[in-house]
């Protein structure tokens, strides 16, 4: 079964609103989680590294004020897309580090902004 | 700058054949090289991974070959099956950061 859970699996929101995506490690604690974005038929692009109890580290070109990341506990990281626009529509995937380079991915969350 | 280059972009193989996907990396600090399998609409699933201290690793029908001097590694799928049809991504990371850098992906189609 899945060891990393994402919720929701898909979400539709209106342009200008904010939407939150959750990423949970189910049977292990993860001090580090990662958020990726994937456009259709393209590779995964790392957006940010989420660190429990501290600020996330964003990749170059990713707006930290638009993509808010909170890693409040060892099993939960959230990604909030603020003031979403149609160009933010994408497949968002999280992963969690179980230790020893064993990284598990969530099932992904489809975001459609209309 | 594409730190991990993957080829081919797409691959069509007949059932029972061997599928071969190649990746090349630039950063010599990378020391962890996993392969992921992704089905449409799903997150990637770890298939097999290798570290530079070995040249080959086999798990079932899946084999990674690693050439440290050439900075290349490849995935071989033996006896390919229609159920193997998916997109495959190679990746690389430095073990101390665990930040995975992905290749561009290879869409594999296995026909009966």
XYZ file of C-alpha atoms in Angstrom:
226
model
C 0.000 0.000 0.000
C 0.886 3.649 -0.283
C 3.341 4.966 2.245
C 2.920 8.585 1.178
C -0.588 9.933 0.830
C -1.687 13.088 -0.946
C -5.004 14.847 -0.602
C -6.933 15.826 -2.537
C -6.278 13.666 -5.586
C -7.820 16.313 -7.767
C -9.215 19.760 -7.188
C -10.850 22.424 -9.301
C -10.747 25.987 -8.062
C -11.666 29.388 -9.360
C -9.022 31.801 -10.520
C -7.885 34.032 -7.682
C -8.638 31.600 -4.904
C -6.156 29.558 -2.871
C -5.977 25.812 -2.650
C -4.142 23.560 -0.188
C -2.654 20.164 -0.948
C -1.586 17.833 1.854
C 1.207 15.284 1.830
C 1.401 12.706 4.613
C 3.913 10.001 5.361
C 1.803 7.140 6.638
C 4.109 4.847 8.568
C 7.298 6.787 9.012
C 8.478 10.175 10.084
C 9.906 12.434 7.433
C 11.960 15.450 8.395
C 12.297 16.231 4.725
C 9.619 16.222 2.046
C 9.780 17.455 -1.502
C 7.238 19.094 -3.770
C 7.307 18.602 -7.519
C 5.287 19.908 -10.390
C 4.689 17.951 -13.553
C 3.109 19.159 -16.772
C 1.565 16.615 -19.154
C 4.150 14.405 -20.825
C 6.972 16.210 -19.098
C 9.378 15.390 -16.321
C 9.073 16.234 -12.663
C 10.414 19.615 -11.731
C 11.423 20.124 -8.120
C 9.712 23.151 -6.621
C 10.925 23.115 -3.055
C 12.335 21.109 -0.212
C 10.131 21.096 2.857
C 11.930 20.848 6.177
C 10.095 20.033 9.385
C 10.150 22.946 11.773
C 11.930 25.342 9.446
C 11.390 27.296 6.280
C 11.189 25.520 2.967
C 13.993 25.810 0.471
C 12.703 26.879 -2.913
C 14.263 26.133 -6.264
C 15.287 28.968 -8.511
C 12.330 30.498 -10.292
C 9.694 29.242 -7.869
C 7.753 32.029 -6.151
C 7.778 31.327 -2.434
C 4.924 33.754 -1.785
C 2.754 32.004 -4.314
C 3.547 28.441 -3.321
C 3.418 28.387 0.463
C 4.868 25.306 2.095
C 4.335 24.329 5.701
C 5.904 21.290 7.340
C 4.424 21.524 10.800
C 4.876 17.906 11.828
C 7.079 14.955 10.980
C 4.301 13.361 8.954
C 2.629 16.271 7.212
C 3.648 18.892 4.696
C 1.209 21.190 2.934
C 1.480 23.147 -0.286
C -0.832 26.116 -0.686
C -1.184 27.657 -4.118
C -2.227 31.226 -3.424
C -4.201 33.397 -5.833
C -4.264 30.539 -8.299
C -4.380 31.230 -12.018
C -5.023 28.900 -14.963
C -1.289 28.627 -15.635
C -0.927 27.028 -12.198
C -2.977 24.077 -13.394
C -0.705 21.091 -13.145
C -0.005 17.769 -11.474
C 1.611 18.350 -8.085
C 3.503 15.489 -6.489
C 5.150 15.224 -3.114
C 7.770 12.816 -1.884
C 9.092 11.961 1.538
C 12.507 10.804 2.610
C 12.303 7.674 4.694
C 16.034 7.745 5.300
C 18.954 6.127 3.516
C 17.966 7.702 0.215
C 14.679 5.790 0.205
C 12.254 8.308 -1.186
C 8.598 7.529 -1.658
C 6.258 9.529 -3.833
C 2.632 10.336 -3.291
C -0.031 9.598 -5.878
C -0.126 13.216 -6.978
C -2.772 15.918 -6.980
C -4.344 17.315 -10.120
C -5.059 21.023 -9.871
C -7.276 22.702 -12.410
C -7.800 26.434 -12.125
C -10.776 27.766 -14.050
C 20.969 23.183 -17.782
C 19.867 19.574 -17.960
C 21.919 17.776 -15.342
C 20.514 14.354 -16.201
C 19.971 13.529 -19.852
C 17.726 10.622 -20.781
C 17.124 8.818 -24.062
C 15.192 7.754 -25.977
C 12.150 9.919 -25.513
C 9.900 7.054 -26.550
C 10.424 3.356 -27.093
C 8.301 0.662 -28.681
C 9.163 -2.938 -27.893
C 7.503 -6.198 -28.708
C 6.412 -8.470 -25.889
C 9.313 -10.595 -24.725
C 11.910 -8.162 -26.012
C 14.486 -6.139 -24.112
C 13.822 -2.484 -23.346
C 16.891 -0.306 -22.842
C 16.808 3.247 -21.544
C 19.922 5.331 -21.123
C 20.857 8.224 -18.883
C 23.910 10.422 -18.559
C 24.780 12.809 -15.779
C 27.189 15.677 -15.402
C 27.665 16.235 -11.700
C 30.299 13.881 -10.302
C 28.954 14.540 -6.812
C 25.872 12.456 -7.589
C 26.080 9.123 -5.835
C 22.578 7.709 -5.941
C 20.838 6.745 -9.175
C 17.252 5.486 -8.999
C 14.802 4.604 -11.717
C 11.126 5.376 -11.368
C 8.108 3.992 -13.193
C 5.091 6.212 -13.658
C 1.676 5.254 -14.962
C -0.645 7.972 -16.318
C -2.196 10.055 -13.561
C -0.133 8.415 -10.839
C 2.923 9.365 -8.852
C 6.296 7.781 -9.680
C 7.146 4.463 -8.048
C 10.696 3.444 -7.240
C 11.759 0.566 -9.472
C 15.417 -0.013 -8.743
C 18.396 2.068 -7.661
C 22.172 1.843 -7.729
C 25.175 3.497 -6.124
C 28.547 4.086 -7.831
C 30.334 1.344 -5.922
C 28.766 -1.346 -8.126
C 28.562 -1.614 -11.900
C 25.373 -3.600 -12.120
C 22.312 -4.360 -10.046
C 19.571 -6.791 -10.939
C 16.114 -7.158 -9.460
C 13.890 -9.601 -11.261
C 13.531 -8.509 -14.887
C 15.061 -5.095 -14.195
C 18.792 -4.426 -14.362
C 20.749 -1.200 -13.919
C 24.146 -0.955 -15.566
C 26.401 1.801 -14.276
C 29.521 3.235 -15.919
C 31.171 5.667 -13.533
C 33.941 6.787 -15.862
C 31.468 7.597 -18.622
C 28.949 9.042 -16.165
C 26.244 6.915 -17.675
C 23.710 4.439 -16.404
C 21.011 2.448 -18.080
C 17.905 0.441 -17.314
C 17.327 -2.893 -18.996
C 13.930 -4.537 -18.853
C 14.144 -8.168 -19.844
C 11.178 -10.098 -21.238
C 9.199 -6.868 -21.580
C 5.474 -7.203 -20.961
C 2.496 -5.026 -21.942
C 2.072 -4.226 -18.247
C 5.490 -2.550 -18.357
C 4.061 0.132 -20.631
C 4.622 3.327 -18.680
C 6.907 6.326 -18.502
C 10.302 5.688 -16.953
C 12.414 8.346 -15.311
C 16.012 8.111 -14.267
C 17.181 10.377 -11.478
C 20.289 11.283 -9.555
C 21.046 12.815 -6.212
C 23.737 13.527 -3.726
C 22.997 11.292 -0.796
C 23.456 14.004 1.762
C 20.724 16.204 0.286
C 18.365 13.627 -1.203
C 17.206 16.167 -3.756
C 16.418 14.131 -6.840
C 17.180 15.520 -10.276
C 15.061 13.769 -12.870
C 15.718 12.914 -16.468
C 13.219 13.890 -19.124
C 11.459 10.537 -19.172
C 10.989 7.703 -21.644
C 7.578 6.545 -22.699
C 7.712 2.780 -23.151
C 5.063 0.898 -25.078
C 5.169 -2.879 -25.149
C 2.982 -4.477 -27.775
C 1.716 -8.057 -27.552
